[in-house]
């Protein structure tokens, strides 16, 4: 996710946009592209859900009074005008509840409990934050549908930038239901 976001931001910067990063680290950013980097402390927090929570709180304080458009990946930051969505946790959580998808890294009972907590937290944030978001970038039409099912608003502004297999959206018959 971070790599594709990095590439999209490089393209925006090359078009003349000044990018302000709020991240734990910033790697491989071309020095000639205009940017400002604010390092978020806490990179070494070992428990991922606590690290994510800390990042959200910290960036919310920093971004609360910012006027420029704010873009984030998913629900990484609670404050955002635009969200790039590559994965909808609520959809996956619902599949896992029906035993149609495994919880990741849930080999032990303790890890299973942790993964359920992470899944619940991420799904909760999507249900809370997606309806309050002005616009989205989705990686496929499937993700677009999943976002609209959460926002409950068919007019939600969603731009699709493909980099994942997707459903065919035309009524034209094709050999494969997927396109790249």
Coordinates of C-alpha atoms in Angstrom, one line a residue:
X1 CA 0.0 0.0 0.0
X2 CA 2.7 2.4 0.9
X3 CA 4.6 1.8 -2.3
X4 CA 1.7 2.5 -4.6
X5 CA 0.8 5.6 -2.5
X6 CA 4.5 6.7 -2.8
X7 CA 4.3 6.4 -6.6
X8 CA 1.1 8.4 -6.8
X9 CA 2.5 11.2 -4.6
X10 CA 5.6 11.3 -6.8
X11 CA 3.4 11.9 -9.8
X12 CA 1.5 14.7 -8.0
X13 CA 4.7 16.3 -6.9
X14 CA 6.1 16.1 -10.5
X15 CA 2.9 18.0 -11.6
X16 CA 3.8 20.8 -9.2
X17 CA 2.0 19.9 -6.0
X18 CA 3.9 20.4 -2.8
X19 CA 3.6 17.3 -0.7
X20 CA 3.5 17.4 3.1
X21 CA 4.3 14.1 4.6
X22 CA 3.4 13.0 8.2
X23 CA 5.0 9.6 8.6
X24 CA 7.2 7.5 10.8
X25 CA 9.8 7.4 8.1
X26 CA 10.3 8.7 4.5
X27 CA 12.4 6.5 2.2
X28 CA 13.3 6.9 -1.5
X29 CA 11.7 10.3 -2.0
X30 CA 13.6 12.2 -4.8
X31 CA 15.2 15.2 -3.3
X32 CA 14.3 17.3 -6.4
X33 CA 10.6 16.9 -5.7
X34 CA 9.1 19.6 -3.5
X35 CA 8.1 18.2 -0.1
X36 CA 8.0 18.8 3.6
X37 CA 8.4 16.0 6.0
X38 CA 7.1 15.8 9.6
X39 CA 8.5 12.8 11.4
X40 CA 5.9 11.1 13.7
X41 CA 7.5 9.7 16.8
X42 CA 6.5 6.2 17.8
X43 CA 8.0 4.1 15.0
X44 CA 9.3 1.6 17.6
X45 CA 5.9 0.8 19.2
X46 CA 5.8 -2.9 18.9
X47 CA 2.1 -3.6 19.0
X48 CA 0.6 -2.6 15.6
X49 CA -2.9 -1.6 16.9
X50 CA -1.3 0.7 19.5
X51 CA 1.1 2.1 16.9
X52 CA -1.9 2.8 14.5
X53 CA -3.9 4.4 17.3
X54 CA -0.9 6.6 18.3
X55 CA -0.4 7.7 14.7
X56 CA -4.1 8.6 14.4
X57 CA -4.1 10.6 17.6
X58 CA -0.8 12.4 16.8
X59 CA -1.7 13.3 13.2
X60 CA -5.2 14.4 14.3
X61 CA -3.7 17.0 16.6
X62 CA -1.2 18.1 13.9
X63 CA -3.8 18.3 11.1
X64 CA -6.8 19.7 13.1
X65 CA -6.3 23.3 11.9
X66 CA -4.7 22.6 8.5
X67 CA -6.4 24.2 5.5
X68 CA -4.8 22.4 2.6
X69 CA -6.4 19.1 1.3
X70 CA -5.4 16.1 3.5
X71 CA -5.0 12.7 2.0
X72 CA -4.4 9.5 3.9
X73 CA -4.4 5.8 3.2
X74 CA -7.6 4.2 4.6
X75 CA -8.2 5.3 8.1
X76 CA -4.5 5.8 9.0
X77 CA -5.3 9.4 10.0
X78 CA -8.7 10.3 11.5
X79 CA -8.6 13.7 9.8
X80 CA -8.7 13.5 6.0
X81 CA -10.4 15.2 3.0
X82 CA -9.4 12.3 0.7
X83 CA -8.9 8.7 1.5
X84 CA -7.0 6.2 -0.7
X85 CA -8.6 2.9 -0.1
X86 CA -6.9 -0.3 -1.2
X87 CA -8.6 -2.7 1.2
X88 CA -11.9 -2.5 3.1
X89 CA -11.6 -4.1 6.5
X90 CA -15.3 -4.3 7.1
X91 CA -15.8 -6.5 4.0
X92 CA -13.0 -8.8 5.1
X93 CA -14.3 -8.9 8.7
X94 CA -17.7 -10.0 7.5
X95 CA -16.2 -12.8 5.3
X96 CA -14.1 -13.9 8.3
X97 CA -17.2 -14.0 10.5
X98 CA -18.8 -16.4 8.0
X99 CA -15.6 -18.5 7.9
X100 CA -15.1 -17.5 4.2
X101 CA -11.7 -15.9 4.9
X102 CA -9.1 -16.6 7.5
X103 CA -8.0 -14.0 10.1
X104 CA -4.4 -13.2 9.3
X105 CA -1.7 -14.5 11.6
X106 CA -4.2 -16.2 13.9
X107 CA -2.3 -19.4 14.7
X108 CA -2.9 -19.2 18.5
X109 CA -5.9 -18.3 20.5
X110 CA -4.2 -15.1 21.8
X111 CA -3.4 -14.1 18.2
X112 CA -6.9 -14.9 17.1
X113 CA -8.3 -12.6 19.8
X114 CA -5.8 -9.9 18.8
X115 CA -6.8 -10.1 15.1
X116 CA -10.5 -9.9 16.0
X117 CA -9.8 -6.8 18.0
X118 CA -7.8 -5.3 15.1
X119 CA -10.5 -6.2 12.7
X120 CA -13.2 -4.7 14.9
X121 CA -11.2 -1.5 15.4
X122 CA -10.5 -1.0 11.7
X123 CA -14.1 -1.7 10.7
X124 CA -15.3 0.7 13.4
X125 CA -13.1 3.4 12.0
X126 CA -14.3 2.8 8.4
X127 CA -18.0 3.0 9.5
X128 CA -17.2 6.2 11.5
X129 CA -14.9 8.0 9.1
X130 CA -15.9 7.0 5.6
X131 CA -19.3 8.8 5.7
X132 CA -17.5 12.0 6.8
X133 CA -14.9 11.9 4.0
X134 CA -15.3 14.2 1.0
X135 CA -13.7 12.0 -1.6
X136 CA -12.0 8.7 -2.2
X137 CA -9.5 7.1 -4.5
X138 CA -10.2 3.3 -4.8
X139 CA -8.0 0.7 -6.6
X140 CA -11.0 -1.1 -8.2
X141 CA -14.7 -1.0 -8.9
X142 CA -15.1 -3.7 -6.2
X143 CA -13.5 -1.4 -3.6
X144 CA -15.7 1.5 -4.8
X145 CA -18.8 -0.7 -4.2
X146 CA -17.5 -1.6 -0.7
X147 CA -16.9 2.1 0.1
X148 CA -20.5 3.0 -1.1
X149 CA -21.9 0.3 1.1
X150 CA -20.4 1.9 4.1
X151 CA -21.1 5.5 3.2
X152 CA -24.7 4.6 2.2
X153 CA -24.5 7.5 -0.3
X154 CA -24.6 6.5 -4.0
X155 CA -23.2 10.0 -4.9
X156 CA -20.0 9.6 -2.9
X157 CA -17.2 11.0 -5.0
X158 CA -14.9 8.1 -5.8
X159 CA -12.1 8.1 -8.4
X160 CA -10.7 4.7 -9.4
X161 CA -7.0 4.3 -10.1
X162 CA -6.6 0.7 -11.1
X163 CA -3.8 -1.4 -9.9
X164 CA -5.7 -4.5 -9.0
X165 CA -7.8 -7.0 -10.8
X166 CA -11.3 -5.7 -11.2
X167 CA -14.8 -6.6 -12.3
X168 CA -15.8 -5.7 -15.9
X169 CA -18.2 -2.8 -15.7
X170 CA -19.6 -2.9 -19.2
X171 CA -22.3 -5.2 -20.5
X172 CA -20.0 -6.3 -23.3
X173 CA -19.3 -10.0 -23.1
X174 CA -15.7 -10.8 -22.5
X175 CA -13.8 -14.1 -22.0
X176 CA -12.6 -13.2 -18.4
X177 CA -14.5 -11.5 -15.6
X178 CA -11.3 -9.7 -14.6
X179 CA -9.3 -7.0 -16.2
X180 CA -5.9 -5.7 -15.2

